[in-house]
Coordinates of C-alpha atoms in Angstrom, one line a residue:
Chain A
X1 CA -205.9 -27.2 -39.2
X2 CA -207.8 -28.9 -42.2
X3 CA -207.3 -28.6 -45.1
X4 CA -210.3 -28.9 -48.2
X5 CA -209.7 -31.5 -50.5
X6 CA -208.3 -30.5 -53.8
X7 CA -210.2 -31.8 -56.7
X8 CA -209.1 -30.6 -60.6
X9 CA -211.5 -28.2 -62.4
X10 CA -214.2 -29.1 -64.5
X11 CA -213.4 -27.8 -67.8
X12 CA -216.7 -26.9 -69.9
X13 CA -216.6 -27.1 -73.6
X14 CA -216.9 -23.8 -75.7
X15 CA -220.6 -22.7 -76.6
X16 CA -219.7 -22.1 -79.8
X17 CA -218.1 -25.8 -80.8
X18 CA -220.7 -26.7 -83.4
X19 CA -220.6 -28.2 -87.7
X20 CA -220.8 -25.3 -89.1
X21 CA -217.8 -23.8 -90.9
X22 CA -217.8 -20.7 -89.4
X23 CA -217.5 -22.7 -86.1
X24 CA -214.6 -24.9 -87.2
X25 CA -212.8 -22.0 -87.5
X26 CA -213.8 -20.5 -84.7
X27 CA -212.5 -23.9 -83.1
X28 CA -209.0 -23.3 -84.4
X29 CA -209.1 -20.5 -82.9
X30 CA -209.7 -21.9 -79.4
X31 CA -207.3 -24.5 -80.0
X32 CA -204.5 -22.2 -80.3
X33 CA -205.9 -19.9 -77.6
X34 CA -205.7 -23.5 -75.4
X35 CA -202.6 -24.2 -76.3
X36 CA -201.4 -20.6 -74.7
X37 CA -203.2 -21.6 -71.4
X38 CA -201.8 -24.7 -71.1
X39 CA -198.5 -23.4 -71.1
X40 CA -199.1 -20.6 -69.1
X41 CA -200.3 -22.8 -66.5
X42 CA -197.0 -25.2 -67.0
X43 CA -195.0 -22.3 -66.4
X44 CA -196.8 -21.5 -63.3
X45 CA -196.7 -25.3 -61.9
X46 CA -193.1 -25.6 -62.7
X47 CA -192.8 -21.9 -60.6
X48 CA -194.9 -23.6 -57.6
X49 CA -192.5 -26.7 -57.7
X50 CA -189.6 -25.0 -57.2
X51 CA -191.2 -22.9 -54.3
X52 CA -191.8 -25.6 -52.2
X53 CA -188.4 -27.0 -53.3
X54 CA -186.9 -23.7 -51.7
X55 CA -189.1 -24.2 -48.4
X56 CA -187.7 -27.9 -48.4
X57 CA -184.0 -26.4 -48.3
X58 CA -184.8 -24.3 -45.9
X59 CA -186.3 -26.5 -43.6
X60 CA -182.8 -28.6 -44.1
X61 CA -180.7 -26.0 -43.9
X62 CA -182.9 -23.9 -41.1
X63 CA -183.2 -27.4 -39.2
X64 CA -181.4 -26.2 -35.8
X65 CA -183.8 -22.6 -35.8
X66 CA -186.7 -25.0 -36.4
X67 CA -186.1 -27.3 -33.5
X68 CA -185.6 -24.4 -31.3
X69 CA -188.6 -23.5 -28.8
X70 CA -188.0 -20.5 -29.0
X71 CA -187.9 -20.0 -32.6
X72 CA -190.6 -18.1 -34.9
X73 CA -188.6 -20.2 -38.1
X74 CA -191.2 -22.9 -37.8
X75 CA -194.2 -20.8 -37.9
X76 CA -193.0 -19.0 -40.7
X77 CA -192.2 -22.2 -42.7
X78 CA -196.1 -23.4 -42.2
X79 CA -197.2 -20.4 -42.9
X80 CA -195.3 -20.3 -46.2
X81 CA -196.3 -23.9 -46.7
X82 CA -200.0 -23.2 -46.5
X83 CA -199.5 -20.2 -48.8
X84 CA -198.4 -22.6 -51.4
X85 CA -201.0 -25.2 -50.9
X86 CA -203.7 -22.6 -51.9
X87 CA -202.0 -23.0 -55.7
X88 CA -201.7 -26.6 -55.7
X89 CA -204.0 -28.3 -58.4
X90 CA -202.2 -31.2 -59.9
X91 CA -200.6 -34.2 -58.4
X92 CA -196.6 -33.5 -59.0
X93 CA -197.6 -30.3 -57.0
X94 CA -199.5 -32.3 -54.1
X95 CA -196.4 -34.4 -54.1
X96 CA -194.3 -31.8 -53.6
X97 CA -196.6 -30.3 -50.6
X98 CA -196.8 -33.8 -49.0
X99 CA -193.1 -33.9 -48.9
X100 CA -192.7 -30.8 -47.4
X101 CA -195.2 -31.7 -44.9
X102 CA -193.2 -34.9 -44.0
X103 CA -190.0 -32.6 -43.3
X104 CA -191.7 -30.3 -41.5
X105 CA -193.0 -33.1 -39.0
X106 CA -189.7 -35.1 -38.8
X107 CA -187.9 -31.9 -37.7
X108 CA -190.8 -31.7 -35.1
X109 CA -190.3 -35.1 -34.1
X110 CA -186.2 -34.3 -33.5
X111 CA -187.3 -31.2 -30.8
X112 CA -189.9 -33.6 -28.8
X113 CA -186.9 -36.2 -28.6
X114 CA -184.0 -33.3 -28.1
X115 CA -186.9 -32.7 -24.9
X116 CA -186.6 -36.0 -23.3
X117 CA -182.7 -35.3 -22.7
X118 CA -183.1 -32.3 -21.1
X119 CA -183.7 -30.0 -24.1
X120 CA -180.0 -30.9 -25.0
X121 CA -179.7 -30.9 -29.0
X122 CA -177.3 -33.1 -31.0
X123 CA -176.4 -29.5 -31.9
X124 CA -175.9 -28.0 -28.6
X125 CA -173.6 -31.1 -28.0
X126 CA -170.9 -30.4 -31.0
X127 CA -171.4 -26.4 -30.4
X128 CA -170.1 -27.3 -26.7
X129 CA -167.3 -29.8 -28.4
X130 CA -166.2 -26.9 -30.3
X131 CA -165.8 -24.0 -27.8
X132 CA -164.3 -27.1 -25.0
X133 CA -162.1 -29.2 -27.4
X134 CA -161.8 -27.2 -30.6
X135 CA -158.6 -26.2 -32.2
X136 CA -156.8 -23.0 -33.1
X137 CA -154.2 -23.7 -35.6
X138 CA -151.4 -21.2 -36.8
X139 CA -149.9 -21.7 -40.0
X140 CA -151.1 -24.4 -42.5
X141 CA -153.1 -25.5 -45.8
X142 CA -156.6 -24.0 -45.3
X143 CA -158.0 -27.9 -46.1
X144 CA -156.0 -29.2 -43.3
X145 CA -157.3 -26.4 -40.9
X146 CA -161.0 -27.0 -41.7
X147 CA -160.5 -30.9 -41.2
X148 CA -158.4 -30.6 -37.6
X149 CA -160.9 -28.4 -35.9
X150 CA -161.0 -30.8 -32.8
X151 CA -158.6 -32.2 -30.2
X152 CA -159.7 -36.0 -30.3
X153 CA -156.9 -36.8 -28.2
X154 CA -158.1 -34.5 -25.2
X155 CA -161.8 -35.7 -25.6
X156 CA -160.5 -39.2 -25.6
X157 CA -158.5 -38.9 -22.6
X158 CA -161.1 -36.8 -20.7
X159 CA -163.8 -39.8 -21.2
X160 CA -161.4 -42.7 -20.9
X161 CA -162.7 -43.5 -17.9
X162 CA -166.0 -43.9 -19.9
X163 CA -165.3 -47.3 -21.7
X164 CA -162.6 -48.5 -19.4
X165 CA -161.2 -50.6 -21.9
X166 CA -158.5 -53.5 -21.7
X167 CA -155.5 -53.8 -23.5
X168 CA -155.2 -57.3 -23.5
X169 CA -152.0 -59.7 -24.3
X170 CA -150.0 -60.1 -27.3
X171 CA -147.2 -62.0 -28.2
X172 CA -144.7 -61.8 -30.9
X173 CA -145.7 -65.3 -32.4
X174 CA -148.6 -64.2 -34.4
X175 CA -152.0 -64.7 -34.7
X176 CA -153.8 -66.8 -32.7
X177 CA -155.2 -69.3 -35.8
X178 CA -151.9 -69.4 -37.5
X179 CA -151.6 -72.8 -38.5
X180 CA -148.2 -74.5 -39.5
X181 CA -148.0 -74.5 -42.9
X182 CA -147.2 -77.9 -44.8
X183 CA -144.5 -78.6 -46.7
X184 CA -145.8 -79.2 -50.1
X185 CA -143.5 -82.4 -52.0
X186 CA -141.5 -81.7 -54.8
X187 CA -143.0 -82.6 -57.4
X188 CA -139.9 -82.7 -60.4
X189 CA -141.1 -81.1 -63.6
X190 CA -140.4 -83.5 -66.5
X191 CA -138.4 -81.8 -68.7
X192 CA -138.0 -82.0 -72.3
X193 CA -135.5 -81.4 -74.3
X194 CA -135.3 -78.6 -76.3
X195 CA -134.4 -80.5 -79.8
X196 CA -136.1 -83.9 -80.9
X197 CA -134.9 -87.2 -80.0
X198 CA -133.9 -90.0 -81.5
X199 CA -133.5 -93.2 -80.7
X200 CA -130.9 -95.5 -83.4
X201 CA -132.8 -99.3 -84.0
X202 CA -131.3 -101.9 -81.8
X203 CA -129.1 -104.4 -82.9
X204 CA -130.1 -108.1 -82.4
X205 CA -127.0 -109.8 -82.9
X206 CA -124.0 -107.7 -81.5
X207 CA -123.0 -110.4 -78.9
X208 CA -123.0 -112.9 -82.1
X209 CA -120.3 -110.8 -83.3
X210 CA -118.0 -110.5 -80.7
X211 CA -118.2 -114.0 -80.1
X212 CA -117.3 -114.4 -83.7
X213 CA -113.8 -112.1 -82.8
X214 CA -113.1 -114.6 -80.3
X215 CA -113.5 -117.4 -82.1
X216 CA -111.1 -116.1 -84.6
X217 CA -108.6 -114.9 -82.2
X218 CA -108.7 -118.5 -80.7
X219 CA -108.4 -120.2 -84.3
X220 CA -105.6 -118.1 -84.9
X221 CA -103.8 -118.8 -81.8
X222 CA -104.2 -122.2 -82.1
X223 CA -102.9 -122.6 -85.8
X224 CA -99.9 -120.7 -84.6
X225 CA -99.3 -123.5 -81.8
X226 CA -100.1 -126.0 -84.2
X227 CA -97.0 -124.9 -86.5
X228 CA -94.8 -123.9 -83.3
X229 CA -94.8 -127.1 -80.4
X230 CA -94.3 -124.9 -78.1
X231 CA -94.5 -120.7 -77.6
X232 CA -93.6 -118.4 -75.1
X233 CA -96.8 -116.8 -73.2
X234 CA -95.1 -113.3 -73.7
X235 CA -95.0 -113.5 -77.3
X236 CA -97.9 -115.2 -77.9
X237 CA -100.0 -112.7 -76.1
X238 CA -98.6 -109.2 -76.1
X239 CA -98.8 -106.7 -78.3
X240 CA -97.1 -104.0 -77.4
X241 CA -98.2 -100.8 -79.2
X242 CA -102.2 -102.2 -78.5
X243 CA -103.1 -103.0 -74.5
X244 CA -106.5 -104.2 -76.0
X245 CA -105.4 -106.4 -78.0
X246 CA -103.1 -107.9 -75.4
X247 CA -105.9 -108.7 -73.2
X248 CA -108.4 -109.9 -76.7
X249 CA -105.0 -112.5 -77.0
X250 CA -105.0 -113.4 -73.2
X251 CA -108.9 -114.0 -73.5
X252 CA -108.6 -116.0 -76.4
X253 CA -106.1 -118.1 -74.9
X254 CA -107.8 -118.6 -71.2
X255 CA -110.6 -120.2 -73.7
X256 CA -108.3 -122.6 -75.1
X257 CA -106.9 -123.6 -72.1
X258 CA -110.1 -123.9 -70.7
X259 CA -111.6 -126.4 -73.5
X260 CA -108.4 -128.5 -72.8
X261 CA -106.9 -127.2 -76.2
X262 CA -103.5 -125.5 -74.7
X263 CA -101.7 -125.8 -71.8
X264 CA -99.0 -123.4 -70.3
X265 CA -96.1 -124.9 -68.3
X266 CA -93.3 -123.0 -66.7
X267 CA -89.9 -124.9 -67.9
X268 CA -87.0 -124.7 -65.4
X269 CA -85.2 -121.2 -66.7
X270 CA -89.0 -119.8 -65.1
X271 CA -89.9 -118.8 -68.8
X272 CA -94.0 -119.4 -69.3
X273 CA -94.4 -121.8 -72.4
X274 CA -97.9 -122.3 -73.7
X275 CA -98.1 -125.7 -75.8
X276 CA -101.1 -127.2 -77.6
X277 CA -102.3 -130.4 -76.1
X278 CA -102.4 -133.7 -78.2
X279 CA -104.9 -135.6 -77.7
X280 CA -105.3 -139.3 -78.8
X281 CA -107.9 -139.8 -81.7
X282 CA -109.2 -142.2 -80.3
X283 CA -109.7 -141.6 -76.5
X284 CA -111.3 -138.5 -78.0
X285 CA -113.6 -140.2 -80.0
X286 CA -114.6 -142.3 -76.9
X287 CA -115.1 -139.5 -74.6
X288 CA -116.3 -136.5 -77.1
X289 CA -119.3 -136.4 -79.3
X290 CA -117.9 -136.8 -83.3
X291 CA -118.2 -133.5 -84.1
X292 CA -116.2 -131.6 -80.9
X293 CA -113.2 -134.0 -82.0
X294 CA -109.8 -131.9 -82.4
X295 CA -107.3 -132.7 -84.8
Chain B
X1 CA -171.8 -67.4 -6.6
X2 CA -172.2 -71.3 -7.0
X3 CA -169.3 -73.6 -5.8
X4 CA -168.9 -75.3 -9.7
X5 CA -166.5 -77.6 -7.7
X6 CA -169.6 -79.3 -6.1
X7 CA -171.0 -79.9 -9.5
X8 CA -167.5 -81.4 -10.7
X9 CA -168.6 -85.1 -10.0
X10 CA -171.9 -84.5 -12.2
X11 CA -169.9 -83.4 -15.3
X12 CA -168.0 -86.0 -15.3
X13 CA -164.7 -83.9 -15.3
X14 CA -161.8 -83.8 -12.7
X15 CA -160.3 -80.4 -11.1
X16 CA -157.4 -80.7 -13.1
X17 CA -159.4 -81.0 -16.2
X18 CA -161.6 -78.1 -15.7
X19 CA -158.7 -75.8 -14.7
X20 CA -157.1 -76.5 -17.8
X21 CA -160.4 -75.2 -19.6
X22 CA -161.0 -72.2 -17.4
X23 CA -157.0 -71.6 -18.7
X24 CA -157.5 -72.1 -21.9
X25 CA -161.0 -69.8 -22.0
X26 CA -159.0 -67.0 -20.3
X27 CA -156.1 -67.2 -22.6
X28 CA -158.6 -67.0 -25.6
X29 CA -160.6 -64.1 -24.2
X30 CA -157.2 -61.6 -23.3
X31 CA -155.5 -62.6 -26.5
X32 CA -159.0 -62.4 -28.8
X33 CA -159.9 -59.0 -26.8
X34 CA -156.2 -57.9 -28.2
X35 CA -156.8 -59.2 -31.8
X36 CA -160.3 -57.7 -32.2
X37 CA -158.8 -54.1 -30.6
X38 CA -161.9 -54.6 -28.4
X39 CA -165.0 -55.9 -30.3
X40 CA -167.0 -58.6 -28.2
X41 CA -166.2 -62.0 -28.3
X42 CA -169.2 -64.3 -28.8
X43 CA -169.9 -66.7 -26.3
X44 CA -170.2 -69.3 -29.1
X45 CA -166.0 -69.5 -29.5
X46 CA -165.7 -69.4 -25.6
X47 CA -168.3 -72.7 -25.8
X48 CA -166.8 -74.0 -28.5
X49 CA -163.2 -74.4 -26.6
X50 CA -165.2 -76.3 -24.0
X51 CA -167.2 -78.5 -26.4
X52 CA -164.4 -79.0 -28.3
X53 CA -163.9 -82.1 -26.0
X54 CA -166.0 -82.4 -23.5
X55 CA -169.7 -83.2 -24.6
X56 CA -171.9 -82.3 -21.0
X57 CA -174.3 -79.7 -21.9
X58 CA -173.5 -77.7 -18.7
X59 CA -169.9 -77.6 -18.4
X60 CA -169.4 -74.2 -20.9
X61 CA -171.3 -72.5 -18.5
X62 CA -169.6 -73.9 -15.2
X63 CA -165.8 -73.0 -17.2
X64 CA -167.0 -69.2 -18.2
X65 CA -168.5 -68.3 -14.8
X66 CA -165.4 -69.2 -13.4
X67 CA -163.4 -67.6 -16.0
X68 CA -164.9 -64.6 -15.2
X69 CA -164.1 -65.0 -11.7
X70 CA -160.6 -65.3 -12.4
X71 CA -160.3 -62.4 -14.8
X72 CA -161.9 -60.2 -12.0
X73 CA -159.5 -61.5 -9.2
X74 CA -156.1 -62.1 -11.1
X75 CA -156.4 -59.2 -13.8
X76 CA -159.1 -56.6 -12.6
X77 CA -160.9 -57.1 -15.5
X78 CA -164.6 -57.5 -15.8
X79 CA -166.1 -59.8 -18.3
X80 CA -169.2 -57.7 -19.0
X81 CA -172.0 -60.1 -21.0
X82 CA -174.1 -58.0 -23.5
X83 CA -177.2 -58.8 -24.9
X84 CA -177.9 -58.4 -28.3
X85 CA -181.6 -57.5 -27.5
X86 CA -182.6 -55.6 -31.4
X87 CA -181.2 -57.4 -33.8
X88 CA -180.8 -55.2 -37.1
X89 CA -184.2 -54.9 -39.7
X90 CA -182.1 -56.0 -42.6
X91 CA -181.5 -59.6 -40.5
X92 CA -185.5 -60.0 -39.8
X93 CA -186.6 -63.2 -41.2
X94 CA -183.3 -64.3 -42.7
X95 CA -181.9 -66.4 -39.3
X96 CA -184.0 -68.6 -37.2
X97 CA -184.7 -67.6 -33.8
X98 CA -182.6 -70.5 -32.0
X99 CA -179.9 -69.3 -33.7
X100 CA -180.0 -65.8 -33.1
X101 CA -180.5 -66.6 -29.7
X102 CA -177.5 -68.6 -29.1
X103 CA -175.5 -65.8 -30.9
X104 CA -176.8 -63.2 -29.0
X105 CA -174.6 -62.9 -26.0
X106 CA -170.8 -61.8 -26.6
X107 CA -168.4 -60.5 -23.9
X108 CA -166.1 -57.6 -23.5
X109 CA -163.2 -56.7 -21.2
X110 CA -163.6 -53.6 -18.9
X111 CA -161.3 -52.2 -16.5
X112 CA -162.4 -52.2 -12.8
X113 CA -159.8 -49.6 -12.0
X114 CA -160.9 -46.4 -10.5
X115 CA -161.3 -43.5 -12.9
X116 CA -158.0 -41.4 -11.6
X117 CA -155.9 -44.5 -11.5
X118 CA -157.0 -45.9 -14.8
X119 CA -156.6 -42.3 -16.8
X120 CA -153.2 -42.1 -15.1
X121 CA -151.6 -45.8 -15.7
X122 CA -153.7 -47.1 -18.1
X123 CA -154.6 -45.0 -21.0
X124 CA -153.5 -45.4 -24.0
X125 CA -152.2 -42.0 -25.3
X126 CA -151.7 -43.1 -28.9
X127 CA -155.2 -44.5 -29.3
X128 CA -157.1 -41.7 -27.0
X129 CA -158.3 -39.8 -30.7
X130 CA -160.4 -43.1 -31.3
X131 CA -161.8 -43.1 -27.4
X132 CA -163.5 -39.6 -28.5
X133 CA -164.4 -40.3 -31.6
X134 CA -166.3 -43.1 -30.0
X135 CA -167.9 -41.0 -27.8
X136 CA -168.2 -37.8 -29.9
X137 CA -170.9 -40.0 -32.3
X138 CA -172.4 -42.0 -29.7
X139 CA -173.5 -39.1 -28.1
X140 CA -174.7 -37.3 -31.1
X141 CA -177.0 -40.9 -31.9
X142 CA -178.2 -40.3 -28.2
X143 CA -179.1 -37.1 -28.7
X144 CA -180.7 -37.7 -31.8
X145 CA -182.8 -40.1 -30.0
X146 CA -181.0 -43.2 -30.3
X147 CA -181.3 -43.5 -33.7
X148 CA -180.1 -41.0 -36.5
X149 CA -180.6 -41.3 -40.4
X150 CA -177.1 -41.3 -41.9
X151 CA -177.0 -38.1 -44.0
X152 CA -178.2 -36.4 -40.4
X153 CA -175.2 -37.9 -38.8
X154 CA -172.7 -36.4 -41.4
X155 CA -174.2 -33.2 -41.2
X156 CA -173.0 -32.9 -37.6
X157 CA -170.1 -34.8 -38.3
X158 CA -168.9 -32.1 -41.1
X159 CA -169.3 -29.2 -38.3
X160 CA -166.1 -31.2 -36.7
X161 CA -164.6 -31.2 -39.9
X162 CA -165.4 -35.1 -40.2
X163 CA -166.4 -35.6 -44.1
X164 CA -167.4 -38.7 -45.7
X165 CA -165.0 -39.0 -47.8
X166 CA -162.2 -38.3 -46.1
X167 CA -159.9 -40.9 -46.0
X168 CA -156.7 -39.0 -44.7
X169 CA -158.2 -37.1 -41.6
X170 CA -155.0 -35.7 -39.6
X171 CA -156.2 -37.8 -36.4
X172 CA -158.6 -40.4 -37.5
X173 CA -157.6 -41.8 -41.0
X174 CA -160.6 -42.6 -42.8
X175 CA -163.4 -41.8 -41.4
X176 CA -165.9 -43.6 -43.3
X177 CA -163.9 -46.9 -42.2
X178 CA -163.5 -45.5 -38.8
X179 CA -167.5 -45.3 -38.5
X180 CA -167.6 -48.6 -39.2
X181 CA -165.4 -49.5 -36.8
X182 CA -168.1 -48.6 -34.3
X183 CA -170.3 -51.0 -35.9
X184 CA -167.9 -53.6 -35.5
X185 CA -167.4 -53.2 -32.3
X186 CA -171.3 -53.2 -31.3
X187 CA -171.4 -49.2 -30.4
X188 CA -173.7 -48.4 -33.6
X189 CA -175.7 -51.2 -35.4
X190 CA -177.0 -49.7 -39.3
X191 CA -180.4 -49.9 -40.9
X192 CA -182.0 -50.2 -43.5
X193 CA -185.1 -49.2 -43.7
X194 CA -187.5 -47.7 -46.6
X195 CA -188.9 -44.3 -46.9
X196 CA -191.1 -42.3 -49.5
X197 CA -187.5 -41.5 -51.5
X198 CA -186.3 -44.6 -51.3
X199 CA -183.9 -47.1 -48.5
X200 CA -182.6 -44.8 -46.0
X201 CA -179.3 -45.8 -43.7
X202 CA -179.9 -45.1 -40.3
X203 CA -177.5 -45.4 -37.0
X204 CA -178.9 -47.1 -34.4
X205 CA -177.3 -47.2 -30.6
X206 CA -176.4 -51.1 -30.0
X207 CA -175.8 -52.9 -27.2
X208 CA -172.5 -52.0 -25.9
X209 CA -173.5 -48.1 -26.1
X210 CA -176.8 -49.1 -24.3
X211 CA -175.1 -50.9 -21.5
X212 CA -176.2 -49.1 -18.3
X213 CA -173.0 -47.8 -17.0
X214 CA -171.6 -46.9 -20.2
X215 CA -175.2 -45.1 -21.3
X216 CA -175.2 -43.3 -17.5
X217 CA -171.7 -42.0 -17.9
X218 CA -171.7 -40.8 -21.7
X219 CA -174.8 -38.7 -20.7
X220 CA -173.2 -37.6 -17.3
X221 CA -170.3 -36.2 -19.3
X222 CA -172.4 -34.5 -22.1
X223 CA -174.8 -32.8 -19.5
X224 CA -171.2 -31.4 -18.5
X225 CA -170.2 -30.5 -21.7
X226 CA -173.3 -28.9 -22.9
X227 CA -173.8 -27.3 -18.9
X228 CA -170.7 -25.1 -19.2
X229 CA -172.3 -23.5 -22.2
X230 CA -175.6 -22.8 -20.7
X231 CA -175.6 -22.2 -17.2
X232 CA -179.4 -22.3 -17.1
X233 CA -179.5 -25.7 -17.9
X234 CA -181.3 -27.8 -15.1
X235 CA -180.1 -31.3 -15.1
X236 CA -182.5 -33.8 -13.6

C-alpha cells in the first residue's frame, strides 16, 4: 500500500489585488471572505483530529478483536484509517495519522508474538484464570466483589510446585547484622542555677583574729594566776552554762603550759591545781632572747 | 565434581579451617534466603565471608561448591546460580563492565522435593496468594512476549480486579508494592525506554523467570490452563 506524499496547496493571489481604490476595497472584501475560510477549514482540522483520536481508542479498547486472526476489526480500522488520510493536509493532522499508524502496527506486532506461544494470548490466559480460579461471592460491598474476583490461594497452591521455594531458618534473636549497641557515657549536664550567684570577698586575716582571741584568753588567764598563786583546774577552766568557752579556757591554758608559763600539779587530796611558774630573771635572761622575758 | 580436599594444601588452609567456612557460607545462605523471603543472594556476600580472612583467590569458589554440595545432601535444597545475562537499559553506561560482571551471579534456594510431596508438606498455605500472583504476571509478561509496557500489564491486571492503586487488596495488600516485589526478587526487571510520547515503563522477564525449569513449567501449566478452555488447541 503507498501512500502519495502530501504537500500543502499552493494558494494563488486574487486577480483583482491591484492600486486602485476600487481594488482596495475589493481587497477588504477578500480579507474577510479569507478570514471565513480559514476558520471553516480550522473547524474541519479540529473535526479530523478528533476522528483519528476515536480510531486511536478504538484500537485500545478493540485491542483483543484486533489481535484475533480471525477478526475483520483490523481491516475495518485501516480502512477507516485510510479514509482519514485522504483529508489530511497539515502537520498536527499527519501527526495524528502517524500515531495511529504506530498503534495499529504495535497491536500487529502483539498477534505475531501471541503466534510463537501457540496462538495463546495474554488474554486467553486471564479469560482461562477467570472461568478456572475465579470467584463467586454472596453478600458484600460491590468494591470488595470487583477487587476479589480470583482465588490466589488456589492458583498459588496449584503451581507451588513451580518455584519450589525454601523456607529457610530463623531464630528469635534478630537480624542477622544486629550489632550490640554501645553504651553511650554519661555525660552530666552542668547545671545552673536557677537565681544568680554570689560569691562574698574573702577575708585575708580571719586566722589573725582568732589568734588574737587566744592571746587574750591566755593573758587573761595568766593575770588571774598572777593575783591567785595557785587555782584549781575546774574553776579556772569551766564555764558551765557555755561548753565552748570551756574548751577556748582549756586551749588557752594547754598554751601556757606549753610555753612553760603554768604548770598544773595534783596536791595529795587528788584536787588539780594549776600554778604559774616563776622563773628567775636572770636565768631567763640567759636563756631567752630580751624581749620573750616574763615577769 | 572436584575433590577441593586435594587442593587444600595449595590454598594454604587446613580441613578444619575450610569446614568452618563452608559452615559459616551455609548458615548465611539459609538465614539470608529467610530474611530476603526469597530474593537471590549475590555471590559477592557469599565471597566476601571467605575473603573476609583468607586472602587465596580460589578459595570462595572451592568453599561455595562445597556449600552447595552440602545444602543438596543435608537439606535437599538446591543452590541454583542465575545469571544476570541483560542487565536493565537504565544501568547501560553507568557501571563498568568488571563490575557488573562480578555482580552478576546470585543464588537462590529451591526445593528438590518431588511435586506431590512438596505441595503436601511443604507449602506454605498462608503465603500460597503471593505464589500465584507470581505466576499469574509472569505468565502474562510471557505471553506478552517477554516484555510488556506497563500500562498493557495493568490493563490485564484490572480484568483480575488488580488496580494500581490499590493498596488494600483483600489477598495481596498493595499491589503496586507487591509488583515490585517481583522485581526484587529477579522475576521482572523494569525499563525505561523512550517512545514518540515520551519514557515508557516496561516489564521485562529476568533471570529467575527465564531459568529453564521454571520458564518450561510456567508455560506447561498455562498451556493447561488455557487448553481446558479451547479444546482445539494443539500444543507442540
Amino acid at each position: 500500500m503507498t501512500r502519495p506524499v502530501k504537500r500543502e496547496p499552493h494558494i494563488t493571489p486574487h486577480p483583482a489585488a491591484g492600486g486602485s481604490t476600487s481594488s482596495s476595497s475589493r481587497l477588504i472584501n477578500g480579507g474577510a471572505e479569507t478570514s471565513d475560510m480559514d476558520s471553516r477549514e480550522a473547524t474541519e482540522r479540529r473535526l479530523l483530529r478528533s476522528l483519528y483520536r476515536d480510531v486511536k481508542r478504538i484500537i485500545t479498547d478493540e485491542r483483543e478483536d484486533v489481535e484475533r486472526v480471525d477478526s475483520d476489526m483490523f481491516n475495518s480500522i485501516i480502512n477507516q484509517v485510510e479514509d482519514l488520510h485522504k483529508s489530511v493536509q497539515k502537520p498536527r493532522e499527519q501527526v495524528a495519522d502517524a500515531e495511529a499508524l504506530l498503534d495499529i502496527t504495535n497491536s500487529l506486532v502483539a498477534l505475531v508474538k501471541a503466534h510463537g506461544n501457540d496462538g495463546i494470548t495474554p488474554s486467553d490466559f486471564v479469560n482461562g484464570l477467570l472461568r478456572d480460579f475465579g470467584r463467586q461471592d454472596g453478600p458484600g460491598t460491590s468494591d470488595e466483589s470487583s477487587r476479589n474476583l480470583v482465588a490466589w490461594e488456589d492458583i498459588g497452591l496449584a503451581v507451588s510446585h513451580i518455584f519450589s521455594g525454601c523456607p529457610g531458618c530463623h531464630t528469635m534473636v534478630g537480624p542477622m547484622d544486629t550489632e550490640l549497641k554501645q553504651r553511650k557515657a554519661v555525660v552530666g549536664r552542668r547545671r545552673t542555677r536557677p537565681t544568680g550567684s554570689v560569691q562574698p570577698e574573702e577575708v585575708n586575716d580571719s586566722g589573725g583574729k582568732e589568734r588574737t582571741d587566744t592571746d587574750k584568753n591566755m593573758a587573761t588567764m595568766f593575770s588571774i594566776l598572777k593575783n591567785k598563786r595557785s587555782v584549781k583546774l575546774e574553776n579556772l577552766v569551766l564555764n558551765r552554762k557555755s561548753f565552748a568557752q570551756t574548751v577556748e579556757n582549756l586551749f588557752a591554758l594547754s598554751f601556757l603550759v606549753k610555753d612553760g608559763r603554768a604548770e598544773i600539779k595534783v596536791n595529795e587530796n587528788g584536787w588539780h591545781l594549776v600554778c604559774k611558774i616563776f622563773i628567775n630573771a636572770f636565768i631567763l635572761k640567759c636563756l631567752l632572747p630580751p624581749f620573750f622575758l616574763i615577769v | 565434581m572436584a575433590n577441593h580436599s586435594d587442593d587444600l594444601p595449595q590454598l594454604n588452609i587446613s580441613m578444619e579451617e575450610k569446614d568452618k567456612l563452608v559452615a559459616e557460607v551455609i548458615r548465611y545462605v539459609l538465614f539470608k534466603n529467610h530474611q530476603n523471603s526469597g530474593s537471590p543472594i549475590k555471590r559477592d556476600e557469599l565471597s566476601q565471608i571467605v575473603t573476609k580472612n583468607y586472602r587465596h583467590r580460589n578459595l570462595p569458589a572451592v568453599v561455595i561448591d562445597e556449600a552447595k554440595q552440602k545444602l543438596t545432601s543435608i537439606f535437599g535444597f538446591e543452590m541454583r546460580e542465575l545469571q544476570r545475562a541483560r542487565p536493565s537499559s537504565t544501568n547501560q553506561g553507568r557501571v563498568s563492565s568488571q563490575q557488573s560482571a562480578a555482580d552478576a551471579k546470585s543464588y537462590v534456594l529451591i526445593s528438590q522435593l518431588p511435586a506431590d510431596v512438596y505441595r503436601k508438606y511443604v507449602e506454605d498455605v498462608n503465603s500460597a496468594h503471593v505464589t500465584g500472583f507470581t505466576f499469574v504476571v509472569i505468565s502474562v509478561v510471557l505471553l506478552a512476549g517477554g516484555k510488556i509496557p506497563e500500562e498493557n500489564l495493568w490493563h490485564h491486571l484490572k480484568k483480575m480486579g488488580l488496580f494500581e492503586n490499590d493498596e488494600s487488596h483483600p489477598a495481596l495488600g498493595n499491589i503496586k508494592q507487591a509488583l515490585e516485589t517481583l522485581v526484587q526478587q529477579r522475576y521482572l526487571q523494569k525499563d525505561k525506554i523512550s517512545g514518540p510520547e515520551g519514557n515508557i515503563l516496561v516489564y521485562e522477564l529476568a533471570e529467575r523467570a527465564l531459568d529453564g525449569p521454571v520458564n518450561e513449567r510456567v508455560k506447561e501449566y498455562i498451556s493447561q490452563v488455557v487448553k481446558r478452555d479451547v479444546a482445539s488447541v494443539v500444543i507442540k
